[in-house]
Amino acid sequence: MNRYNFQDIEKKWQKYWEDNKFFKTSIDKKKKKFYCLEMFPYPSGKIHMGHVRNYTIGDVLARYKTLQGFNVLHPMGWDAFGMPAENAARDNNLDPKIWTNSNIATMKNQLKKLGLSIDWDREISTCSEDYYKHQQIFFLELLEKKLVYRKENYVNWDPVDQTVLANEQVIDGKGWRSGAIVERKKLNQWFFDISKFSQDLLDGLENLETWPNKVKTMQRNWIGKSFGCEIDFKVEGDLPIDIIKCFTTRPDTLFGFSFLALSIDHPISSYFEKNKEFLKFKEECSKTGTTEEAIAVGDKIGFKTNLEAINPLDSTQKVPVYFANFVLMDYGFGAVFGCPGHDQRDFDFAKKYKLQIKTVVRPPNENENFKVLDEAYAGPGIIINSKFLNGFEAPINSVLETIKILEEKKLGKKKVNFRLKDWGVSRQRYWGCPIPVAYDDTGKVHALPKSMLPVKLPENINLKVKGNPLDSQTDWKQIIIDGKKMTRETDTLDTFVCSSWYYLRFCSPKENNYGFKKEDIDYWMPVDQYIGGVEHAILHLLYSRFFMRAINYNNKNFNIIEPFQSLFTQGMVCHETYRDEKNNWLSPDDVEKINNKFVLKSDPNKSVKVGPSESMSKSKKNVIDPEFIIKNYGADSVRLFILSDSPPEKDVQWSEQGMVSAYKFIQKLWGLHNEIKMKISNEKKDQQDKEIDKFTSQVISKITHNLEKFNYNVIVANMYETYNYLINYVKKNKNLKNLEENYKKILICFSPVIPHFANECLVDLGIKGDVNWPNYDKSLLDDEKVNIVVQINGKKREIIQVKKDTDEKEILTLIKKNDKIQNLIKNKDVVKKIFVPNKILNYLIK
RNA sequence: GCCCUCGUGGUGAAAUUGGUAGACACAAAGGACUUAAAAUCCUUGCCGCUUGCGGAGUGCCAGUUCGAGUCUGGCCGAGGGCACCA
């Protein structure tokens, strides 16, 4: 028998699919659609194992749905704007466009070698004018709808990348790409008004039943809704200020009020601009730590003003007003009322400045003499020491009561606050989508007329300049609108804007007048299954959900507003890490295992330190190159292995042995195929063999069920089981009956995972044209014979095989003949017998 | 600190609804074939005694149930998210 030549066969099928545009899709209203989308890749150079896993998972689903008769949209594109291109281009004196496009070409070629069922006619690239011109139109639409605005704001400034970062792009106080410590800087920036949709984005999560709870929780926390009230505190002092507004979730602790704290960026700080002490204090604030954690744990410091705030519920009480480093300007009103007894931060602050600490809530198990001592009490309880609030249950009842009173007295009102801040989209970078506006002499913003779109990026520019390269493009910056000289906006859009609507573009990739066609959206959207990494749980997914709402705002472009019906987040691909004696990272290629010990390939006398398995990353060198693996083992083997070892939502360990065994399995399947082919030529096709019919039905049922549930690792196990069974079956049975028909069905079940192999075998058996997902005979699934587990006091003692639906009486007669059971129950009181048909018989004895 | 998720053999993991725990695979040990190796195939896999049988057993402790990996409560451990959000 010849070996399975995966090189030739995979190449043949890939060519066949490509030549026949096998995966090209168009609207077909007679068919149910299925939009299967995997997060599109950033064209960094080569594909990595994470891509292999992500796109294999998606491809299995897309192929399965196609076989089920769905009209499947399965597109692919490129998230092609972004910093790496600009940096690579700068360092190598290239055009970012050339760098990017060449990476795209390489990666597209690699993806094709995986045998993905992608409609490449719909390929898009966010850096092409064809794409970003529509994004510019969207931007202007949002500007018109007042969902985009410009404001001066403190921003997260990355000093290495010389650009602004969104809050979400700052991780532990460092830039997510550069790792540089992020600085605060005041700049004029463009913002998307995402906070306008806070409530709606929160509510929308309720309907996303097939999203992982983890992701929904993360989004809920990020949106951060809290219920409370705003309170106007009257103030007295030497400044022309009457009132300071605060937001609080605990107005019920107002009688524990002992200071009022302002953010150093609070408008009132303008009165202190010339106060040297204040400036010194401000300086000190900026020094306290850089990571969020350091700030959270760090010292609380304050600057006392001469102002005094009056307790709205007790006008005789006046407390000092401080500036404090722990108050954030962009949450609430940048001012908080301090209640040290029941808020740990306030407690720390009060201790430091020797302010009064009053106890106004007691825990349920304490009496009225309870006093806060070493730490604040923030838990539930009963209000004490608070005049008319005494006895109220805290927090719920007491908060509602206090709000009612404050509203009656017009001292405050109910308020819902969100943590979600508006999305800053300005980036001081070249390689991004230009923002289609210009400024006149007075600095007024003018939207570019549509006729002047797209605003194209200038070419042949100098990327070596500091800051934004577009800023130094004086020719490009000058523009004339309606005869007036103006200056272009030189900021470009955050690349997350590009990925917020690409799923819409895939529906109408060639549409010229607008980003999409309504007809296409109505048919294809929403994405039925979205698949990608959990690292996008907040940013990309929240922005996309916002973008759909924003585009639809005021002009119903479409009827659905949630872009992704179902979400699946796959785990990462991990590999052991290796280091040499000097702690330098080693690539798996440099390492060899001899006698259970890891040593250097180049020098087997030198041992290698094996570290924990971590997600593959270039910096730790624990990467395996997919191209090399595909070349050596074939796409089907890689697909099989990447799915086999762990559930798709969990991390998977890359294992060379596992990879080899997947490869061998394909070879074994080929051996089985040839044996079956040889034997079925003289099988009696008109006769039934119930055994193989039943087995096939079980296989189809199991694989179908596991496909629906994303149990792709179990499908691989099902495939191994099927092989183990069939190889025995073929050896055992000399006279075959209807194996061929059943075997073909099994091959179709295998085809989503190993499409080249399965199609080759099907054609080898004479199948031409379309195949469909096989049906199975449900009645065959039920075993005619079942195992009854005989238990004594809940412990398994014996298994007896009986006909299905045998009644209790009959089973009891059988058991009477069973020595083992009889021995166990003799001389014992049988108190009760529990019988579950076809499953169990349990004796309770004393 | 707050929130979420998860704890099953040497390892990755299976176990539709509470009903035979460990499917499937990796690694290991032993064996067969071979002059030898590779490849392939078979067996084993916690404890106790004689091929069989008995016992323990799904992080720990309780509970519900005839019966718990699965349900409930508490504890311990690991991973992830958020973190001066008032």
PDB file of N, CA and C (backbone and C1' of nucleotides) in Angstrom, chain A residues 248-249 292 295 300 326 328 331 336 345 419 645-647 657 664 705 713 721 787 797 799 834 840 842 844, chain B residues 3 12-14 16-17 19-21 23-27 40-41 54-56 66 81-86:
ATOM      1  N   THR A 248     -22.123  60.575  45.267  1.00  0.00           N
ATOM      2  CA  THR A 248     -21.880  59.559  46.278  1.00  0.00           C
ATOM      3  C   THR A 248     -22.871  58.422  46.142  1.00  0.00           C
ATOM      4  N   THR A 249     -22.400  57.216  46.487  1.00  0.00           N
ATOM      5  CA  THR A 249     -23.310  56.074  46.530  1.00  0.00           C
ATOM      6  C   THR A 249     -23.815  55.876  47.951  1.00  0.00           C
ATOM      7  N   GLU A 292      -1.030  51.596  38.650  1.00  0.00           N
ATOM      8  CA  GLU A 292      -2.330  51.788  39.274  1.00  0.00           C
ATOM      9  C   GLU A 292      -2.336  51.179  40.672  1.00  0.00           C
ATOM     10  N   ILE A 295      -0.642  53.335  43.164  1.00  0.00           N
ATOM     11  CA  ILE A 295      -1.496  54.465  43.517  1.00  0.00           C
ATOM     12  C   ILE A 295      -2.570  54.015  44.510  1.00  0.00           C
ATOM     13  N   LYS A 300      -2.121  58.534  51.108  1.00  0.00           N
ATOM     14  CA  LYS A 300      -3.100  59.550  50.752  1.00  0.00           C
ATOM     15  C   LYS A 300      -2.598  60.878  51.300  1.00  0.00           C
ATOM     16  N   PHE A 326      -6.142  61.266  45.971  1.00  0.00           N
ATOM     17  CA  PHE A 326      -6.889  60.058  45.609  1.00  0.00           C
ATOM     18  C   PHE A 326      -8.218  60.342  44.923  1.00  0.00           C
ATOM     19  N   LEU A 328     -10.333  61.368  41.756  1.00  0.00           N
ATOM     20  CA  LEU A 328     -10.195  61.388  40.303  1.00  0.00           C
ATOM     21  C   LEU A 328     -11.070  62.464  39.708  1.00  0.00           C
ATOM     22  N   TYR A 331     -14.214  61.079  37.258  1.00  0.00           N
ATOM     23  CA  TYR A 331     -15.332  60.258  37.748  1.00  0.00           C
ATOM     24  C   TYR A 331     -16.176  61.133  38.648  1.00  0.00           C
ATOM     25  N   VAL A 336     -15.327  64.528  46.389  1.00  0.00           N
ATOM     26  CA  VAL A 336     -16.017  63.534  47.211  1.00  0.00           C
ATOM     27  C   VAL A 336     -16.240  64.077  48.610  1.00  0.00           C
ATOM     28  N   ARG A 345     -10.629  54.582  52.291  1.00  0.00           N
ATOM     29  CA  ARG A 345      -9.746  55.666  51.823  1.00  0.00           C
ATOM     30  C   ARG A 345      -9.916  56.902  52.690  1.00  0.00           C
ATOM     31  N   ARG A 419     -18.673  54.309  35.033  1.00  0.00           N
ATOM     32  CA  ARG A 419     -17.216  54.358  35.016  1.00  0.00           C
ATOM     33  C   ARG A 419     -16.693  54.547  33.591  1.00  0.00           C
ATOM     34  N   ASP A 645      -6.093  18.177  21.917  1.00  0.00           N
ATOM     35  CA  ASP A 645      -5.662  17.944  23.299  1.00  0.00           C
ATOM     36  C   ASP A 645      -6.449  18.653  24.388  1.00  0.00           C
ATOM     37  N   SER A 646      -7.061  19.773  24.069  1.00  0.00           N
ATOM     38  CA  SER A 646      -7.784  20.527  25.097  1.00  0.00           C
ATOM     39  C   SER A 646      -9.066  21.097  24.510  1.00  0.00           C
ATOM     40  N   PRO A 647     -10.041  21.371  25.353  1.00  0.00           N
ATOM     41  CA  PRO A 647     -11.237  22.054  24.849  1.00  0.00           C
ATOM     42  C   PRO A 647     -10.829  23.397  24.248  1.00  0.00           C
ATOM     43  N   GLN A 657       5.214  15.246  20.228  1.00  0.00           N
ATOM     44  CA  GLN A 657       4.727  13.867  20.169  1.00  0.00           C
ATOM     45  C   GLN A 657       3.266  13.837  19.745  1.00  0.00           C
ATOM     46  N   LYS A 664       0.497  10.395  12.315  1.00  0.00           N
ATOM     47  CA  LYS A 664       0.417   8.938  12.138  1.00  0.00           C
ATOM     48  C   LYS A 664      -1.030   8.481  12.006  1.00  0.00           C
ATOM     49  N   HIS A 705     -23.447  16.336  17.842  1.00  0.00           N
ATOM     50  CA  HIS A 705     -23.639  16.948  19.154  1.00  0.00           C
ATOM     51  C   HIS A 705     -22.398  17.724  19.592  1.00  0.00           C
ATOM     52  N   ASN A 713     -12.318  18.953  20.877  1.00  0.00           N
ATOM     53  CA  ASN A 713     -11.357  17.937  21.336  1.00  0.00           C
ATOM     54  C   ASN A 713     -12.022  16.571  21.435  1.00  0.00           C
ATOM     55  N   GLU A 721     -11.830   6.812  18.135  1.00  0.00           N
ATOM     56  CA  GLU A 721     -12.688   5.681  18.492  1.00  0.00           C
ATOM     57  C   GLU A 721     -13.246   5.013  17.242  1.00  0.00           C
ATOM     58  N   ASN A 787     -27.109  -2.396  29.895  1.00  0.00           N
ATOM     59  CA  ASN A 787     -26.492  -2.880  31.111  1.00  0.00           C
ATOM     60  C   ASN A 787     -27.272  -2.366  32.309  1.00  0.00           C
ATOM     61  N   ARG A 797     -22.252  -3.574  42.421  1.00  0.00           N
ATOM     62  CA  ARG A 797     -21.828  -4.937  42.761  1.00  0.00           C
ATOM     63  C   ARG A 797     -21.803  -5.846  41.549  1.00  0.00           C
ATOM     64  N   ILE A 799     -22.967  -6.167  37.085  1.00  0.00           N
ATOM     65  CA  ILE A 799     -23.610  -5.605  35.905  1.00  0.00           C
ATOM     66  C   ILE A 799     -24.258  -6.759  35.156  1.00  0.00           C
ATOM     67  N   ILE A 834     -34.781   0.026  44.634  1.00  0.00           N
ATOM     68  CA  ILE A 834     -35.015   1.155  43.732  1.00  0.00           C
ATOM     69  C   ILE A 834     -34.664   0.699  42.331  1.00  0.00           C
ATOM     70  N   ILE A 840     -30.599   0.989  36.461  1.00  0.00           N
ATOM     71  CA  ILE A 840     -30.073   0.630  37.764  1.00  0.00           C
ATOM     72  C   ILE A 840     -31.076  -0.140  38.610  1.00  0.00           C
ATOM     73  N   ASN A 842     -31.144  -0.905  42.695  1.00  0.00           N
ATOM     74  CA  ASN A 842     -30.403  -0.660  43.928  1.00  0.00           C
ATOM     75  C   ASN A 842     -31.125  -1.315  45.111  1.00  0.00           C
ATOM     76  N   LEU A 844     -31.504  -1.736  49.042  1.00  0.00           N
ATOM     77  CA  LEU A 844     -31.115  -1.155  50.337  1.00  0.00           C
ATOM     78  C   LEU A 844     -31.251  -2.247  51.372  1.00  0.00           C
TER      79      LEU A 844
ATOM     80  P     C B   3     -16.989  40.196  46.098  1.00  0.00           P
ATOM     81  O5'   C B   3     -16.998  40.007  44.516  1.00  0.00           O
ATOM     82  C5'   C B   3     -17.933  40.706  43.705  1.00  0.00           C
ATOM     83  C4'   C B   3     -17.560  40.557  42.249  1.00  0.00           C
ATOM     84  C3'   C B   3     -17.453  39.131  41.747  1.00  0.00           C
ATOM     85  O3'   C B   3     -18.704  38.554  41.487  1.00  0.00           O
ATOM     86  C1'   C B   3     -15.582  40.349  40.990  1.00  0.00           C
ATOM     87  P     G B  12      -2.214  17.991  33.395  1.00  0.00           P
ATOM     88  O5'   G B  12      -2.759  17.909  31.907  1.00  0.00           O
ATOM     89  C5'   G B  12      -2.192  18.751  30.916  1.00  0.00           C
ATOM     90  C4'   G B  12      -2.841  18.481  29.588  1.00  0.00           C
ATOM     91  C3'   G B  12      -4.363  18.537  29.575  1.00  0.00           C
ATOM     92  O3'   G B  12      -4.835  19.866  29.564  1.00  0.00           O
ATOM     93  C1'   G B  12      -3.630  16.662  28.357  1.00  0.00           C
ATOM     94  P     A B  13      -6.185  20.201  30.299  1.00  0.00           P
ATOM     95  O5'   A B  13      -6.984  18.830  30.339  1.00  0.00           O
ATOM     96  C5'   A B  13      -8.356  18.765  30.079  1.00  0.00           C
ATOM     97  C4'   A B  13      -8.577  17.692  29.062  1.00  0.00           C
ATOM     98  C3'   A B  13      -9.977  17.111  29.124  1.00  0.00           C
ATOM     99  O3'   A B  13     -10.789  17.842  28.232  1.00  0.00           O
ATOM    100  C1'   A B  13      -8.374  15.370  29.253  1.00  0.00           C
ATOM    101  P     A B  14     -12.312  17.948  28.544  1.00  0.00           P
ATOM    102  O5'   A B  14     -12.769  16.581  27.905  1.00  0.00           O
ATOM    103  C5'   A B  14     -13.513  15.723  28.682  1.00  0.00           C
ATOM    104  C4'   A B  14     -13.898  14.550  27.878  1.00  0.00           C
ATOM    105  C3'   A B  14     -15.291  14.086  28.282  1.00  0.00           C
ATOM    106  O3'   A B  14     -16.219  14.595  27.365  1.00  0.00           O
ATOM    107  C1'   A B  14     -13.729  12.381  28.727  1.00  0.00           C
ATOM    108  P     U B  16     -22.037  14.424  30.176  1.00  0.00           P
ATOM    109  O5'   U B  16     -23.529  14.126  30.656  1.00  0.00           O
ATOM    110  C5'   U B  16     -24.560  13.945  29.724  1.00  0.00           C
ATOM    111  C4'   U B  16     -25.165  15.285  29.304  1.00  0.00           C
ATOM    112  C3'   U B  16     -26.670  15.361  29.465  1.00  0.00           C
ATOM    113  O3'   U B  16     -27.073  16.731  29.387  1.00  0.00           O
ATOM    114  C1'   U B  16     -26.158  15.159  27.198  1.00  0.00           C
ATOM    115  P     U B  17     -26.758  17.754  30.576  1.00  0.00           P
ATOM    116  O5'   U B  17     -27.388  17.085  31.886  1.00  0.00           O
ATOM    117  C5'   U B  17     -28.375  17.798  32.591  1.00  0.00           C
ATOM    118  C4'   U B  17     -29.551  16.890  32.852  1.00  0.00           C
ATOM    119  C3'   U B  17     -29.435  16.013  34.097  1.00  0.00           C
ATOM    120  O3'   U B  17     -29.866  16.719  35.234  1.00  0.00           O
ATOM    121  C1'   U B  17     -30.426  14.840  32.247  1.00  0.00           C
ATOM    122  P     G B  19     -25.613  11.137  36.032  1.00  0.00           P
ATOM    123  O5'   G B  19     -25.800   9.629  36.498  1.00  0.00           O
ATOM    124  C5'   G B  19     -24.927   9.089  37.489  1.00  0.00           C
ATOM    125  C4'   G B  19     -25.169   7.618  37.601  1.00  0.00           C
ATOM    126  C3'   G B  19     -25.370   6.930  36.265  1.00  0.00           C
ATOM    127  O3'   G B  19     -24.661   5.707  36.294  1.00  0.00           O
ATOM    128  C1'   G B  19     -27.218   6.507  37.694  1.00  0.00           C
ATOM    129  P     U B  20     -23.157   5.658  35.723  1.00  0.00           P
ATOM    130  O5'   U B  20     -22.852   4.117  35.954  1.00  0.00           O
ATOM    131  C5'   U B  20     -22.717   3.596  37.269  1.00  0.00           C
ATOM    132  C4'   U B  20     -21.587   2.612  37.245  1.00  0.00           C
ATOM    133  C3'   U B  20     -20.229   3.222  36.875  1.00  0.00           C
ATOM    134  O3'   U B  20     -19.227   2.584  37.641  1.00  0.00           O
ATOM    135  C1'   U B  20     -20.773   1.511  35.363  1.00  0.00           C
ATOM    136  P     A B  21     -18.749   3.271  38.950  1.00  0.00           P
ATOM    137  O5'   A B  21     -17.980   4.544  38.405  1.00  0.00           O
ATOM    138  C5'   A B  21     -16.769   4.377  37.708  1.00  0.00           C
ATOM    139  C4'   A B  21     -16.618   5.490  36.719  1.00  0.00           C
ATOM    140  C3'   A B  21     -15.311   5.430  35.943  1.00  0.00           C
ATOM    141  O3'   A B  21     -15.510   4.710  34.741  1.00  0.00           O
ATOM    142  C1'   A B  21     -15.566   7.558  36.954  1.00  0.00           C
ATOM    143  P     A B  23      -9.988   5.391  30.032  1.00  0.00           P
ATOM    144  O5'   A B  23     -10.702   5.216  28.610  1.00  0.00           O
ATOM    145  C5'   A B  23     -11.949   4.536  28.513  1.00  0.00           C
ATOM    146  C4'   A B  23     -12.829   5.209  27.487  1.00  0.00           C
ATOM    147  C3'   A B  23     -12.132   5.622  26.182  1.00  0.00           C
ATOM    148  O3'   A B  23     -12.043   4.551  25.287  1.00  0.00           O
ATOM    149  C1'   A B  23     -13.448   7.403  26.980  1.00  0.00           C
ATOM    150  P     C B  24     -10.663   4.142  24.644  1.00  0.00           P
ATOM    151  O5'   C B  24     -10.184   5.506  23.963  1.00  0.00           O
ATOM    152  C5'   C B  24     -10.783   5.968  22.754  1.00  0.00           C
ATOM    153  C4'   C B  24     -10.197   7.315  22.396  1.00  0.00           C
ATOM    154  C3'   C B  24      -8.674   7.385  22.431  1.00  0.00           C
ATOM    155  O3'   C B  24      -8.093   6.860  21.253  1.00  0.00           O
ATOM    156  C1'   C B  24      -9.545   9.242  23.567  1.00  0.00           C
ATOM    157  P     A B  25      -6.689   6.126  21.368  1.00  0.00           P
ATOM    158  O5'   A B  25      -5.725   7.323  21.802  1.00  0.00           O
ATOM    159  C5'   A B  25      -5.114   8.125  20.825  1.00  0.00           C
ATOM    160  C4'   A B  25      -4.521   9.359  21.447  1.00  0.00           C
ATOM    161  C3'   A B  25      -3.156   9.194  22.103  1.00  0.00           C
ATOM    162  O3'   A B  25      -2.113   9.117  21.151  1.00  0.00           O
ATOM    163  C1'   A B  25      -4.533  10.525  23.462  1.00  0.00           C
ATOM    164  P     C B  26      -0.806   8.288  21.492  1.00  0.00           P
ATOM    165  O5'   C B  26      -0.012   9.292  22.444  1.00  0.00           O
ATOM    166  C5'   C B  26       0.393  10.565  21.957  1.00  0.00           C
ATOM    167  C4'   C B  26       1.001  11.363  23.086  1.00  0.00           C
ATOM    168  C3'   C B  26       2.124  10.679  23.842  1.00  0.00           C
ATOM    169  O3'   C B  26       3.353  10.750  23.149  1.00  0.00           O
ATOM    170  C1'   C B  26       0.632  11.628  25.377  1.00  0.00           C
ATOM    171  P     A B  27       4.358   9.514  23.277  1.00  0.00           P
ATOM    172  O5'   A B  27       4.810   9.582  24.800  1.00  0.00           O
ATOM    173  C5'   A B  27       5.639  10.647  25.257  1.00  0.00           C
ATOM    174  C4'   A B  27       5.806  10.552  26.750  1.00  0.00           C
ATOM    175  C3'   A B  27       6.383   9.240  27.265  1.00  0.00           C
ATOM    176  O3'   A B  27       7.782   9.196  27.155  1.00  0.00           O
ATOM    177  C1'   A B  27       4.509   9.825  28.550  1.00  0.00           C
ATOM    178  P     U B  40       4.923   3.521  15.067  1.00  0.00           P
ATOM    179  O5'   U B  40       4.314   2.067  14.872  1.00  0.00           O
ATOM    180  C5'   U B  40       3.608   1.745  13.679  1.00  0.00           C
ATOM    181  C4'   U B  40       3.333   0.266  13.642  1.00  0.00           C
ATOM    182  C3'   U B  40       2.557  -0.277  14.830  1.00  0.00           C
ATOM    183  O3'   U B  40       1.169  -0.070  14.683  1.00  0.00           O
ATOM    184  C1'   U B  40       4.415  -1.674  14.409  1.00  0.00           C
ATOM    185  P     C B  41       0.293   0.253  15.982  1.00  0.00           P
ATOM    186  O5'   C B  41       0.107  -1.186  16.633  1.00  0.00           O
ATOM    187  C5'   C B  41      -0.591  -2.202  15.923  1.00  0.00           C
ATOM    188  C4'   C B  41      -0.351  -3.534  16.580  1.00  0.00           C
ATOM    189  C3'   C B  41      -0.709  -3.594  18.068  1.00  0.00           C
ATOM    190  O3'   C B  41      -2.091  -3.768  18.262  1.00  0.00           O
ATOM    191  C1'   C B  41       1.417  -4.583  17.738  1.00  0.00           C
ATOM    192  P     G B  54     -15.923  -8.222  44.401  1.00  0.00           P
ATOM    193  O5'   G B  54     -15.127  -7.603  45.629  1.00  0.00           O
ATOM    194  C5'   G B  54     -15.359  -8.083  46.954  1.00  0.00           C
ATOM    195  C4'   G B  54     -14.311  -7.565  47.893  1.00  0.00           C
ATOM    196  C3'   G B  54     -14.220  -6.049  48.004  1.00  0.00           C
ATOM    197  O3'   G B  54     -15.242  -5.507  48.808  1.00  0.00           O
ATOM    198  C1'   G B  54     -12.042  -6.950  47.839  1.00  0.00           C
ATOM    199  P     G B  55     -15.790  -4.072  48.512  1.00  0.00           P
ATOM    200  O5'   G B  55     -14.570  -3.154  48.975  1.00  0.00           O
ATOM    201  C5'   G B  55     -14.225  -3.083  50.361  1.00  0.00           C
ATOM    202  C4'   G B  55     -12.989  -2.245  50.555  1.00  0.00           C
ATOM    203  C3'   G B  55     -13.073  -0.821  50.018  1.00  0.00           C
ATOM    204  O3'   G B  55     -13.791   0.028  50.894  1.00  0.00           O
ATOM    205  C1'   G B  55     -11.015  -1.770  49.382  1.00  0.00           C
ATOM    206  P     A B  56     -14.657   1.205  50.293  1.00  0.00           P
ATOM    207  O5'   A B  56     -13.533   2.301  50.017  1.00  0.00           O
ATOM    208  C5'   A B  56     -12.772   2.817  51.110  1.00  0.00           C
ATOM    209  C4'   A B  56     -11.551   3.549  50.607  1.00  0.00           C
ATOM    210  C3'   A B  56     -11.845   4.685  49.631  1.00  0.00           C
ATOM    211  O3'   A B  56     -12.231   5.878  50.297  1.00  0.00           O
ATOM    212  C1'   A B  56     -10.127   3.348  48.756  1.00  0.00           C
ATOM    213  P     C B  66     -33.624   8.984  49.940  1.00  0.00           P
ATOM    214  O5'   C B  66     -32.568   7.870  49.531  1.00  0.00           O
ATOM    215  C5'   C B  66     -32.341   6.749  50.362  1.00  0.00           C
ATOM    216  C4'   C B  66     -31.522   5.727  49.611  1.00  0.00           C
ATOM    217  C3'   C B  66     -30.286   6.298  48.921  1.00  0.00           C
ATOM    218  O3'   C B  66     -29.192   6.363  49.815  1.00  0.00           O
ATOM    219  C1'   C B  66     -31.475   4.962  47.381  1.00  0.00           C
ATOM    220  P     G B  81      -5.656  39.223  33.208  1.00  0.00           P
ATOM    221  O5'   G B  81      -7.049  39.909  33.571  1.00  0.00           O
ATOM    222  C5'   G B  81      -8.041  40.083  32.565  1.00  0.00           C
ATOM    223  C4'   G B  81      -9.304  40.591  33.190  1.00  0.00           C
ATOM    224  C3'   G B  81      -9.185  41.944  33.881  1.00  0.00           C
ATOM    225  O3'   G B  81      -9.226  43.010  32.962  1.00  0.00           O
ATOM    226  C1'   G B  81     -10.362  40.469  35.276  1.00  0.00           C
ATOM    227  P     C B  82      -8.320  44.291  33.262  1.00  0.00           P
ATOM    228  O5'   C B  82      -9.075  44.957  34.488  1.00  0.00           O
ATOM    229  C5'   C B  82     -10.376  45.508  34.297  1.00  0.00           C
ATOM    230  C4'   C B  82     -10.957  45.925  35.616  1.00  0.00           C
ATOM    231  C3'   C B  82     -10.151  46.922  36.420  1.00  0.00           C
ATOM    232  O3'   C B  82     -10.231  48.244  35.918  1.00  0.00           O
ATOM    233  C1'   C B  82     -10.930  45.238  37.861  1.00  0.00           C
ATOM    234  P     A B  83      -8.869  49.105  35.968  1.00  0.00           P
ATOM    235  O5'   A B  83      -8.643  49.339  37.529  1.00  0.00           O
ATOM    236  C5'   A B  83      -9.582  50.120  38.236  1.00  0.00           C
ATOM    237  C4'   A B  83      -9.421  49.841  39.692  1.00  0.00           C
ATOM    238  C3'   A B  83      -8.232  50.486  40.367  1.00  0.00           C
ATOM    239  O3'   A B  83      -8.486  51.863  40.534  1.00  0.00           O
ATOM    240  C1'   A B  83      -8.567  48.312  41.221  1.00  0.00           C
ATOM    241  P     C B  84      -7.262  52.801  40.810  1.00  0.00           P
ATOM    242  O5'   C B  84      -8.028  53.698  41.891  1.00  0.00           O
ATOM    243  C5'   C B  84      -9.092  53.067  42.623  1.00  0.00           C
ATOM    244  C4'   C B  84      -9.132  53.681  44.007  1.00  0.00           C
ATOM    245  C3'   C B  84     -10.096  54.849  44.085  1.00  0.00           C
ATOM    246  O3'   C B  84     -11.014  54.601  45.123  1.00  0.00           O
ATOM    247  C1'   C B  84      -8.043  55.304  45.165  1.00  0.00           C
ATOM    248  P     C B  85     -12.196  53.488  44.848  1.00  0.00           P
ATOM    249  O5'   C B  85     -13.017  54.141  43.659  1.00  0.00           O
ATOM    250  C5'   C B  85     -13.949  55.196  43.908  1.00  0.00           C
ATOM    251  C4'   C B  85     -15.059  55.059  42.888  1.00  0.00           C
ATOM    252  C3'   C B  85     -15.423  53.591  42.650  1.00  0.00           C
ATOM    253  O3'   C B  85     -16.695  53.210  43.121  1.00  0.00           O
ATOM    254  C1'   C B  85     -14.752  54.691  40.583  1.00  0.00           C
ATOM    255  P     A B  86     -17.993  53.634  43.229  1.00  0.00           P
ATOM    256  O5'   A B  86     -17.940  54.471  44.579  1.00  0.00           O
ATOM    257  C5'   A B  86     -18.793  55.558  44.740  1.00  0.00           C
ATOM    258  C4'   A B  86     -18.257  56.387  45.857  1.00  0.00           C
ATOM    259  C3'   A B  86     -18.889  57.766  46.023  1.00  0.00           C
ATOM    260  O3'   A B  86     -20.083  57.710  46.773  1.00  0.00           O
ATOM    261  C1'   A B  86     -16.561  57.992  46.035  1.00  0.00           C
TER     262        A B  86
END
